GROMACS .gro file of C-alpha atoms in nm:
model
  477
    1MET     CA    1  11.140   8.854   6.605
    2ASN     CA    2  10.832   8.673   6.759
    3GLU     CA    3  10.584   8.896   6.911
    4ASP     CA    4  10.249   8.871   7.102
    5LEU     CA    5  10.022   9.089   7.267
    6ARG     CA    6  10.000   9.161   7.646
    7VAL     CA    7   9.691   9.304   7.788
    8LEU     CA    8   9.823   9.572   8.022
    9GLN     CA    9   9.471   9.720   8.116
   10ARG     CA   10   9.106   9.642   8.029
   11VAL     CA   11   8.816   9.877   8.027
   12VAL     CA   12   8.568   9.763   8.280
   13MET     CA   13   8.243   9.882   8.444
   14PRO     CA   14   8.146   9.884   8.814
   15MET     CA   15   8.107   9.542   8.977
   16SER     CA   16   7.782   9.658   9.187
   17ASP     CA   17   7.477   9.888   9.155
   18ASP     CA   18   7.651  10.148   9.362
   19LEU     CA   19   7.610  10.468   9.177
   20ASP     CA   20   7.862  10.625   9.380
   21VAL     CA   21   8.152  10.450   9.215
   22LEU     CA   22   8.032  10.528   8.853
   23PRO     CA   23   8.252  10.817   8.826
   24LEU     CA   24   8.550  10.598   8.856
   25TYR     CA   25   8.455  10.406   8.563
   26VAL     CA   26   8.274  10.626   8.301
   27GLU     CA   27   8.203  10.999   8.285
   28THR     CA   28   7.895  11.122   8.119
   29GLU     CA   29   7.861  11.476   8.214
   30LEU     CA   30   8.109  11.614   7.971
   31ASP     CA   31   8.171  11.994   7.953
   32ARG     CA   32   8.018  12.147   7.653
   33GLY     CA   33   8.354  12.279   7.533
   34ALA     CA   34   8.477  11.913   7.470
   35ALA     CA   35   8.146  11.800   7.350
   36LEU     CA   36   8.144  12.052   7.080
   37ALA     CA   37   8.477  11.942   6.932
   38VAL     CA   38   8.294  11.644   6.762
   39LEU     CA   39   7.936  11.698   6.770
   40ASP     CA   40   7.738  11.825   6.469
   41THR     CA   41   7.813  12.207   6.463
   42THR     CA   42   7.487  12.259   6.282
   43GLU     CA   43   7.282  12.220   6.595
   44ASP     CA   44   7.197  12.532   6.765
   45GLU     CA   45   7.321  12.609   7.102
   46GLU     CA   46   7.028  12.476   7.292
   47GLU     CA   47   7.042  12.124   7.124
   48ARG     CA   48   7.407  12.072   7.212
   49LYS     CA   49   7.320  12.173   7.578
   50GLN     CA   50   7.050  11.929   7.591
   51LYS     CA   51   7.278  11.653   7.430
   52THR     CA   52   7.553  11.714   7.701
   53GLU     CA   53   7.300  11.706   7.983
   54ARG     CA   54   7.147  11.391   7.863
   55ALA     CA   55   7.478  11.189   7.816
   56VAL     CA   56   7.440  10.866   7.994
   57VAL     CA   57   7.542  10.504   7.952
   58ASN     CA   58   7.200  10.342   7.934
   59ALA     CA   59   7.342   9.997   8.027
   60VAL     CA   60   7.645   9.885   8.206
   61ALA     CA   61   7.698   9.514   8.173
   62GLY     CA   62   7.673   9.321   8.485
   63GLN     CA   63   7.466   9.585   8.678
   64SER     CA   64   7.132   9.505   8.836
   65GLN     CA   65   6.826   9.590   8.643
   66SER     CA   66   6.742   9.861   8.924
   67MET     CA   67   7.077  10.052   8.843
   68VAL     CA   68   7.025  10.026   8.475
   69ARG     CA   69   6.669  10.181   8.527
   70GLY     CA   70   6.826  10.454   8.719
   71LEU     CA   71   7.049  10.539   8.425
   72GLY     CA   72   6.806  10.483   8.128
   73SER     CA   73   6.593  10.221   7.967
   74PRO     CA   74   6.736   9.864   7.977
   75SER     CA   75   6.533   9.750   7.684
   76SER     CA   76   6.816   9.753   7.449
   77MET     CA   77   7.067   9.560   7.687
   78GLY     CA   78   7.070   9.257   7.466
   79ASP     CA   79   7.291   8.992   7.579
   80LEU     CA   80   7.561   9.216   7.757
   81ALA     CA   81   7.659   8.984   8.029
   82ASN     CA   82   8.004   9.109   8.152
   83ARG     CA   83   8.168   9.395   8.292
   84ARG     CA   84   8.332   9.505   7.985
   85SER     CA   85   8.042   9.598   7.776
   86ALA     CA   86   7.817   9.928   7.764
   87LEU     CA   87   7.561  10.078   7.573
   88VAL     CA   88   7.568  10.443   7.467
   89THR     CA   89   7.266  10.635   7.383
   90GLY     CA   90   7.208  10.753   7.042
   91GLY     CA   91   7.344  11.128   7.007
   92GLU     CA   92   7.539  11.141   7.322
   93ARG     CA   93   7.906  11.141   7.420
   94VAL     CA   94   8.068  10.954   7.695
   95SER     CA   95   8.431  10.958   7.825
   96PHE     CA   96   8.637  10.675   7.957
   97GLY     CA   97   8.893  10.941   8.069
   98THR     CA   98   8.834  10.796   8.427
   99TYR     CA   99   9.036  10.666   8.719
  100PHE     CA  100   8.973  10.312   8.616
  101ASN     CA  101   8.980  10.343   8.237
  102ALA     CA  102   9.203  10.610   8.148
  103PHE     CA  103   9.559  10.457   8.066
  104PRO     CA  104   9.851  10.616   8.293
  105ALA     CA  105  10.090  10.647   8.011
  106SER     CA  106  10.362  10.833   8.202
  107TYR     CA  107  10.396  10.541   8.462
  108TRP     CA  108  10.427  10.274   8.180
  109SER     CA  109  10.682  10.515   8.010
  110ARG     CA  110  10.897  10.570   8.322
  111TRP     CA  111  10.897  10.231   8.468
  112SER     CA  112  10.840   9.962   8.188
  113VAL     CA  113  11.019   9.827   7.908
  114ILE     CA  114  10.744   9.916   7.650
  115ASP     CA  115  10.754  10.222   7.419
  116ARG     CA  116  10.403  10.211   7.265
  117VAL     CA  117  10.061  10.081   7.352
  118VAL     CA  118   9.770   9.985   7.131
  119LEU     CA  119   9.401  10.070   7.229
  120ARG     CA  120   9.178   9.787   7.088
  121LEU     CA  121   8.800   9.829   7.077
  122ARG     CA  122   8.522   9.615   6.934
  123ILE     CA  123   8.212   9.831   6.879
  124SER     CA  124   7.885   9.820   6.704
  125GLY     CA  125   7.689  10.118   6.577
  126GLU     CA  126   7.779  10.441   6.399
  127CYS     CA  127   7.996  10.656   6.611
  128THR     CA  128   8.314  10.840   6.627
  129VAL     CA  129   8.584  10.721   6.864
  130VAL     CA  130   8.826  11.031   6.989
  131VAL     CA  131   9.160  10.922   7.152
  132LEU     CA  132   9.280  11.212   7.372
  133ARG     CA  133   9.609  11.265   7.579
  134SER     CA  134   9.720  11.481   7.858
  135ASN     CA  135  10.058  11.616   7.964
  136ALA     CA  136  10.181  11.681   8.313
  137LYS     CA  137  10.000  12.003   8.375
  138GLY     CA  138   9.671  11.837   8.291
  139HIS     CA  139   9.630  11.999   7.959
  140SER     CA  140   9.455  11.759   7.713
  141HIS     CA  141   9.392  11.761   7.324
  142PRO     CA  142   9.281  11.484   7.093
  143VAL     CA  143   9.548  11.285   6.897
  144GLU     CA  144   9.328  11.048   6.696
  145SER     CA  145   8.963  11.056   6.567
  146VAL     CA  146   8.828  10.717   6.410
  147SER     CA  147   8.467  10.700   6.254
  148VAL     CA  148   8.286  10.372   6.266
  149ALA     CA  149   8.008  10.333   6.026
  150ASP     CA  150   7.842  10.011   6.148
  151GLU     CA  151   8.065   9.763   6.336
  152GLY     CA  152   8.432   9.756   6.356
  153ASP     CA  153   8.744   9.608   6.531
  154LEU     CA  154   8.977   9.897   6.609
  155ALA     CA  155   9.330   9.899   6.682
  156ILE     CA  156   9.525  10.235   6.738
  157THR     CA  157   9.890  10.246   6.809
  158LEU     CA  158  10.004  10.527   7.049
  159PRO     CA  159  10.345  10.628   7.130
  160LEU     CA  160  10.472  10.649   7.492
  161GLU     CA  161  10.822  10.824   7.467
  162THR     CA  162  10.667  11.218   7.515
  163PHE     CA  163  10.519  11.112   7.858
  164VAL     CA  164  10.832  11.244   8.065
  165ASP     CA  165  10.680  11.348   8.390
  166GLY     CA  166  10.302  11.301   8.364
  167GLY     CA  167  10.006  11.238   8.118
  168TRP     CA  168   9.724  10.977   8.033
  169TYR     CA  169   9.548  10.834   7.742
  170TRP     CA  170   9.188  10.788   7.715
  171PHE     CA  171   8.919  10.781   7.458
  172ASP     CA  172   8.553  10.909   7.401
  173ILE     CA  173   8.268  10.770   7.224
  174VAL     CA  174   8.048  11.007   7.030
  175ALA     CA  175   7.727  10.793   6.917
  176GLY     CA  176   7.543  10.862   6.601
  177PRO     CA  177   7.165  10.894   6.570
  178GLU     CA  178   7.121  10.528   6.708
  179ASN     CA  179   7.260  10.352   7.012
  180VAL     CA  180   7.620  10.230   7.004
  181THR     CA  181   7.735   9.902   7.184
  182LEU     CA  182   8.102   9.899   7.330
  183HIS     CA  183   8.180   9.538   7.331
  184SER     CA  184   8.521   9.557   7.463
  185ALA     CA  185   8.818   9.796   7.499
  186GLU     CA  186   9.169   9.712   7.615
  187TRP     CA  187   9.510   9.859   7.613
  188VAL     CA  188   9.757   9.621   7.509
  189ALA     CA  189  10.141   9.609   7.408
  190ARG     CA  190  10.341   9.422   7.169
  191THR     CA  191  10.607   9.234   7.357
  192ASP     CA  192  10.869   8.959   7.288
  193CYS     CA  193  11.047   8.713   7.534
  194SER     CA  194  11.343   8.943   7.548
  195MET     CA  195  11.147   9.217   7.688
  196ARG     CA  196  11.003   9.027   7.989
  197ARG     CA  197  11.158   8.845   8.277
  198HIS     CA  198  10.871   8.564   8.224
  199SER     CA  199  10.806   8.385   7.901
  200LYS     CA  200  10.457   8.391   8.027
  201PRO     CA  201  10.241   8.595   8.298
  202GLY     CA  202  10.396   8.603   8.624
  203ARG     CA  203  10.241   8.378   8.917
  204VAL     CA  204  10.126   8.507   9.237
  205SER     CA  205  10.031   8.396   9.610
  206ILE     CA  206   9.773   8.625   9.764
  207GLY     CA  207   9.804   8.680  10.152
  208ILE     CA  208   9.551   8.834  10.380
  209THR     CA  209   9.609   8.899  10.727
  210THR     CA  210   9.306   8.916  10.965
  211TYR     CA  211   9.219   8.979  11.320
  212ASN     CA  212   8.850   8.908  11.455
  213ARG     CA  213   8.705   9.041  11.117
  214PRO     CA  214   8.541   8.730  10.976
  215ASP     CA  215   8.269   8.915  10.795
  216PHE     CA  216   8.499   9.142  10.594
  217CYS     CA  217   8.749   8.864  10.531
  218VAL     CA  218   8.476   8.625  10.403
  219ASP     CA  219   8.342   8.896  10.179
  220GLY     CA  220   8.674   8.955  10.015
  221LEU     CA  221   8.738   8.589   9.998
  222GLY     CA  222   8.414   8.570   9.788
  223VAL     CA  223   8.524   8.857   9.548
  224LEU     CA  224   8.849   8.654   9.490
  225SER     CA  225   8.664   8.324   9.460
  226THR     CA  226   8.461   8.447   9.164
  227ALA     CA  227   8.745   8.614   8.981
  228THR     CA  228   8.852   8.334   8.773
  229GLU     CA  229   9.083   8.519   8.534
  230VAL     CA  230   9.266   8.617   8.854
  231LEU     CA  231   9.260   8.279   9.007
  232ASP     CA  232   9.434   8.139   8.677
  233LEU     CA  233   9.747   8.325   8.772
  234VAL     CA  234   9.722   8.245   9.145
  235ASP     CA  235   9.927   7.969   9.326
  236ARG     CA  236   9.791   7.993   9.665
  237VAL     CA  237   9.557   8.224   9.865
  238TYR     CA  238   9.683   8.257  10.234
  239VAL     CA  239   9.467   8.383  10.503
  240ILE     CA  240   9.674   8.446  10.828
  241ASP     CA  241   9.413   8.433  11.092
  242GLN     CA  242   9.543   8.611  11.411
  243GLY     CA  243   9.216   8.632  11.595
  244THR     CA  244   8.998   8.467  11.829
  245ASP     CA  245   8.684   8.482  11.601
  246LYS     CA  246   8.800   8.243  11.335
  247VAL     CA  247   8.717   8.289  10.970
  248GLU     CA  248   8.662   7.934  10.899
  249SER     CA  249   8.379   7.937  11.164
  250HIS     CA  250   8.196   8.192  10.965
  251PRO     CA  251   7.861   8.035  10.814
  252ASP     CA  252   7.949   8.174  10.488
  253PHE     CA  253   8.318   8.055  10.462
  254PRO     CA  254   8.236   7.736  10.257
  255ASP     CA  255   8.029   7.897   9.992
  256ALA     CA  256   8.267   8.213   9.970
  257THR     CA  257   8.580   8.012   9.902
  258LYS     CA  258   8.446   7.702   9.696
  259GLY     CA  259   8.559   7.870   9.376
  260MET     CA  260   8.921   7.868   9.517
  261GLY     CA  261   8.957   7.493   9.554
  262ASP     CA  262   9.277   7.352   9.702
  263LYS     CA  263   9.445   7.701   9.642
  264LEU     CA  264   9.330   7.830   9.982
  265THR     CA  265   9.530   7.769  10.291
  266VAL     CA  266   9.415   7.910  10.627
  267ILE     CA  267   9.699   7.946  10.887
  268SER     CA  268   9.613   8.024  11.234
  269GLN     CA  269   9.885   8.204  11.456
  270GLY     CA  270   9.923   8.432  11.768
  271ASN     CA  271   9.841   8.798  11.723
  272LEU     CA  272  10.157   8.940  11.569
  273GLY     CA  273  10.001   9.236  11.399
  274GLY     CA  274   9.991   9.324  11.038
  275SER     CA  275  10.378   9.275  11.012
  276GLY     CA  276  10.364   8.946  11.172
  277GLY     CA  277  10.083   8.838  10.948
  278PHE     CA  278  10.238   8.961  10.617
  279SER     CA  279  10.591   8.832  10.702
  280ARG     CA  280  10.426   8.479  10.728
  281VAL     CA  281  10.273   8.518  10.395
  282MET     CA  282  10.603   8.638  10.257
  283GLU     CA  283  10.777   8.347  10.419
  284GLU     CA  284  10.532   8.091  10.302
  285THR     CA  285  10.551   8.236   9.944
  286VAL     CA  286  10.913   8.220   9.918
  287ARG     CA  287  10.952   7.881  10.076
  288THR     CA  288  10.696   7.731   9.847
  289GLY     CA  289  10.888   7.855   9.560
  290ALA     CA  290  10.615   7.855   9.292
  291SER     CA  291  10.518   8.229   9.279
  292ASP     CA  292  10.688   8.540   9.124
  293TYR     CA  293  10.486   8.763   9.351
  294ALA     CA  294  10.333   8.805   9.688
  295LEU     CA  295  10.041   9.019   9.712
  296LEU     CA  296   9.936   9.167  10.052
  297LEU     CA  297   9.577   9.250  10.115
  298ASP     CA  298   9.430   9.385  10.431
  299ASP     CA  299   9.116   9.208  10.554
  300ASP     CA  300   8.885   9.493  10.559
  301VAL     CA  301   8.903   9.613  10.175
  302VAL     CA  302   8.674   9.546   9.889
  303THR     CA  303   8.907   9.446   9.602
  304GLU     CA  304   8.851   9.558   9.243
  305PRO     CA  305   8.998   9.213   9.072
  306GLU     CA  306   9.077   9.390   8.775
  307SER     CA  307   9.328   9.571   8.980
  308ILE     CA  308   9.526   9.249   9.030
  309LEU     CA  309   9.555   9.162   8.678
  310ARG     CA  310   9.692   9.533   8.609
  311ALA     CA  311   9.939   9.504   8.886
  312LEU     CA  312  10.066   9.168   8.769
  313ALA     CA  313  10.118   9.297   8.389
  314PHE     CA  314  10.287   9.613   8.526
  315ALA     CA  315  10.538   9.409   8.742
  316ASP     CA  316  10.605   9.161   8.466
  317LEU     CA  317  10.707   9.451   8.236
  318ALA     CA  318  10.892   9.680   8.467
  319ARG     CA  319  11.251   9.731   8.390
  320LYS     CA  320  11.362   9.609   8.710
  321PRO     CA  321  11.184   9.424   8.994
  322THR     CA  322  10.928   9.674   9.152
  323ILE     CA  323  10.699   9.672   9.418
  324VAL     CA  324  10.359   9.754   9.273
  325GLY     CA  325  10.104   9.937   9.514
  326GLY     CA  326   9.728   9.985   9.484
  327HIS     CA  327   9.555  10.311   9.591
  328MET     CA  328   9.309  10.312   9.871
  329PHE     CA  329   8.951  10.456   9.838
  330SER     CA  330   8.711  10.515  10.115
  331LEU     CA  331   8.462  10.209  10.177
  332TYR     CA  332   8.206  10.452  10.303
  333ASP     CA  333   8.250  10.722  10.047
  334ARG     CA  334   8.347  10.513   9.760
  335SER     CA  335   8.461  10.807   9.514
  336VAL     CA  336   8.687  10.943   9.765
  337LEU     CA  337   9.068  10.876   9.706
  338HIS     CA  338   9.273  10.851  10.031
  339ALA     CA  339   9.612  10.956   9.860
  340PHE     CA  340   9.739  10.933   9.501
  341GLY     CA  341  10.097  10.859   9.643
  342GLU     CA  342  10.305  10.877   9.972
  343THR     CA  343  10.644  10.976  10.079
  344VAL     CA  344  10.841  11.010  10.394
  345ALA     CA  345  10.976  11.341  10.494
  346PRO     CA  346  11.345  11.267  10.572
  347TYR     CA  347  11.417  11.530  10.864
  348SER     CA  348  11.087  11.504  11.029
  349TRP     CA  349  11.050  11.131  10.937
  350TRP     CA  350  10.677  11.169  10.900
  351TRP     CA  351  10.465  11.015  10.626
  352GLY     CA  352  10.216  11.201  10.437
  353PRO     CA  353  10.082  11.259  10.067
  354ALA     CA  354  10.344  11.298   9.810
  355PRO     CA  355  10.443  11.654   9.716
  356ARG     CA  356  10.201  11.868   9.484
  357THR     CA  357   9.921  11.597   9.553
  358GLN     CA  358   9.614  11.642   9.763
  359HIS     CA  359   9.456  11.400  10.031
  360GLY     CA  360   9.114  11.284  10.018
  361HIS     CA  361   9.027  11.370   9.639
  362ASP     CA  362   8.658  11.302   9.552
  363PHE     CA  363   8.626  11.192   9.193
  364GLY     CA  364   8.244  11.227   9.222
  365ARG     CA  365   8.298  11.615   9.261
  366ARG     CA  366   8.594  11.657   9.025
  367SER     CA  367   8.695  11.414   8.740
  368LEU     CA  368   9.030  11.307   8.637
  369ARG     CA  369   8.995  11.524   8.327
  370HIS     CA  370   8.937  11.824   8.514
  371THR     CA  371   9.189  11.792   8.792
  372SER     CA  372   9.536  11.912   8.682
  373TRP     CA  373   9.743  11.759   8.957
  374LEU     CA  374   9.642  11.407   8.885
  375HIS     CA  375   9.810  11.405   8.562
  376ARG     CA  376  10.160  11.468   8.700
  377ARG     CA  377  10.333  11.141   8.768
  378VAL     CA  378  10.399  11.084   9.143
  379ASP     CA  379  10.689  10.921   9.257
  380VAL     CA  380  10.660  10.753   9.603
  381ASP     CA  381  10.863  10.603   9.888
  382TYR     CA  382  10.624  10.316   9.976
  383ASN     CA  383  10.280  10.180   9.932
  384GLY     CA  384  10.046  10.088  10.224
  385TRP     CA  385   9.993   9.706  10.258
  386TRP     CA  386   9.620   9.726  10.208
  387MET     CA  387   9.730   9.630   9.842
  388CYS     CA  388  10.073   9.574   9.766
  389LEU     CA  389  10.259   9.332   9.502
  390ILE     CA  390  10.603   9.234   9.593
  391PRO     CA  391  10.837   9.048   9.387
  392THR     CA  392  10.968   8.725   9.557
  393ARG     CA  393  11.326   8.838   9.446
  394VAL     CA  394  11.280   9.131   9.662
  395ILE     CA  395  11.158   8.957   9.951
  396ARG     CA  396  11.488   8.720   9.911
  397GLU     CA  397  11.723   8.999   9.900
  398VAL     CA  398  11.560   9.252  10.137
  399GLY     CA  399  11.396   9.018  10.390
  400LEU     CA  400  11.070   9.003  10.575
  401ALA     CA  401  10.893   9.290  10.737
  402LEU     CA  402  11.027   9.466  11.033
  403PRO     CA  403  10.899   9.282  11.364
  404VAL     CA  404  10.713   9.595  11.500
  405PHE     CA  405  10.367   9.467  11.561
  406ILE     CA  406  10.174   9.738  11.388
  407LYS     CA  407  10.250  10.085  11.225
  408TRP     CA  408  10.535  10.175  10.999
  409ASP     CA  409  10.596   9.817  10.890
  410ASP     CA  410  10.494   9.915  10.525
  411ALA     CA  411  10.674  10.237  10.514
  412GLU     CA  412  10.986  10.083  10.640
  413TYR     CA  413  10.978   9.810  10.386
  414GLY     CA  414  10.929  10.031  10.092
  415ILE     CA  415  11.222  10.260  10.211
  416ARG     CA  416  11.440   9.965  10.279
  417ALA     CA  417  11.359   9.811   9.938
  418LYS     CA  418  11.431  10.131   9.761
  419ALA     CA  419  11.785  10.164   9.924
  420ALA     CA  420  11.845   9.812   9.769
  421GLY     CA  421  11.765   9.932   9.434
  422PHE     CA  422  11.394   9.803   9.425
  423PRO     CA  423  11.142  10.107   9.363
  424THR     CA  424  10.787  10.116   9.461
  425VAL     CA  425  10.515  10.255   9.207
  426SER     CA  426  10.175  10.338   9.335
  427MET     CA  427   9.985  10.263   9.023
  428PRO     CA  428   9.669  10.448   8.905
  429GLY     CA  429   9.376  10.225   8.809
  430VAL     CA  430   9.506   9.967   9.082
  431ALA     CA  431   9.291  10.017   9.418
  432VAL     CA  432   9.087   9.872   9.674
  433TRP     CA  433   8.818  10.022   9.897
  434HIS     CA  434   8.930  10.045  10.258
  435VAL     CA  435   8.766  10.134  10.596
  436PRO     CA  436   8.874  10.508  10.617
  437TRP     CA  437   9.134  10.651  10.855
  438GLN     CA  438   8.862  10.874  11.016
  439ASP     CA  439   8.765  10.563  11.208
  440LYS     CA  440   9.127  10.494  11.323
  441ASN     CA  441   9.249  10.783  11.554
  442ASP     CA  442   9.585  10.618  11.645
  443ALA     CA  443   9.724  10.938  11.785
  444LEU     CA  444   9.508  10.907  12.083
  445ASP     CA  445   9.432  10.543  12.157
  446TRP     CA  446   9.649  10.244  12.255
  447GLN     CA  447   9.817  10.234  11.901
  448ALA     CA  448   9.988  10.585  11.968
  449TYR     CA  449  10.288  10.404  12.165
  450HIS     CA  450  10.352  10.167  11.857
  451HIS     CA  451  10.304  10.447  11.627
  452LEU     CA  452  10.581  10.661  11.782
  453ARG     CA  453  10.794  10.388  11.875
  454ASN     CA  454  10.824  10.211  11.546
  455ARG     CA  455  10.858  10.563  11.375
  456LEU     CA  456  11.156  10.604  11.591
  457VAL     CA  457  11.293  10.291  11.502
  458ALA     CA  458  11.260  10.346  11.137
  459ALA     CA  459  11.415  10.677  11.136
  460LEU     CA  460  11.714  10.535  11.322
  461LEU     CA  461  11.745  10.275  11.072
  462HIS     CA  462  11.725  10.466  10.762
  463SER     CA  463  11.725  10.863  10.824
  464PRO     CA  464  12.001  11.034  10.650
  465TYR     CA  465  12.039  11.261  10.950
  466PRO     CA  466  12.228  11.200  11.284
  467ARG     CA  467  11.984  11.070  11.547
  468GLY     CA  468  11.707  11.018  11.316
  469GLY     CA  469  11.660  11.404  11.248
  470SER     CA  470  11.420  11.609  11.437
  471ILE     CA  471  11.189  11.326  11.541
  472THR     CA  472  11.350  11.296  11.888
  473GLY     CA  473  11.308  11.657  11.965
  474GLU     CA  474  10.956  11.681  11.846
  475SER     CA  475  10.861  11.388  12.063
  476PHE     CA  476  10.945  11.598  12.366
  477GLU     CA  477  10.708  11.858  12.244
   0.00000   0.00000   0.00000
């Protein structure tokens, strides 16, 4: 049987010099107990304490010199010119058990066709690579420990069968006496054509709905325009401009979009809200017929381009056509996660964080490794359309968004798709930064009417209870 390797998730470093996002990519302040597992046990307690407290990544590829100096000396950076490399100080330990770089094994085990994953690393310098795993309760332990004497290409095969209801894989690097260079690391899977609906990676059309936010929108287009590996899989980028302050009139628009060439299409239409804008994206994508997926993005987000590649890989290898959603981090407090998964309570018909999860988790204060509830797999009813990848097959069978202007269009669509047999997965490691909800009090302003009306419509369409459950009675209160 012919097999090839499909990259599922690459280890990456931050796009910018914003230190607030560093805990999402790499953890350096490891607890002493974990460090003792592999550090030289002949050292006294004070030496071990100093090593743990000094643990830093000296150089993160692609960062500005100011950021690197803030972390350590840049003199050893060499030619690390991309986001995939890092320099680890001699004698230190760093962990990639973080939101963007740990591997969410339980999600791949539950929803995909693969049964094992391969961790590939290219590394230079004397070190020990420790691979760890967790379970649904957040308990973790090492499963592999590989010593590198000088330089090596490692390939460690890890099973996925034991991740029933939660758990992650990740790795730590413990440097020897000299600095260690991580050139690249990625989580890959051996696949064959019988395991995939596509003989090659699926194609995507990206759709952005915007209303009088040309600055945000142009910045977002600029990020996509330089993400060449993403654009290789993109058929079209649709901007549905429903405002009066046009995106194409922004002075930076030509430079921000020049990397897209003829893939960019700007469509002006009346203000039909997010539902109308995203329905236009769906309709254009299906009518054109070239793409396997439509990726919906808000206009006021900052995208992590790697997330798009991960969402596509997951959707390609899912057991059935699956909506793949991205998480939302705060654009103003960038280590804070809005919600890990969202559900709709069937009787009260109210959305909210999924059971046994917490709203507004700050990874800058508490890491993935030290937050037990983050290790349980979360199953959701829907994903917000700040970032949501929808297979075109789902669109053909389920239809377009509910014509409700704003509010509840994404929730209603996820529930409608679920009833038709198409699940939604809010995928860890797939995310954008979005203007936080604190700036949008839709319970008090003009949006309140649309909020309640659309909630009533969705409840009457999908609630398992007569008359939508308790929503009608609650509205009188």
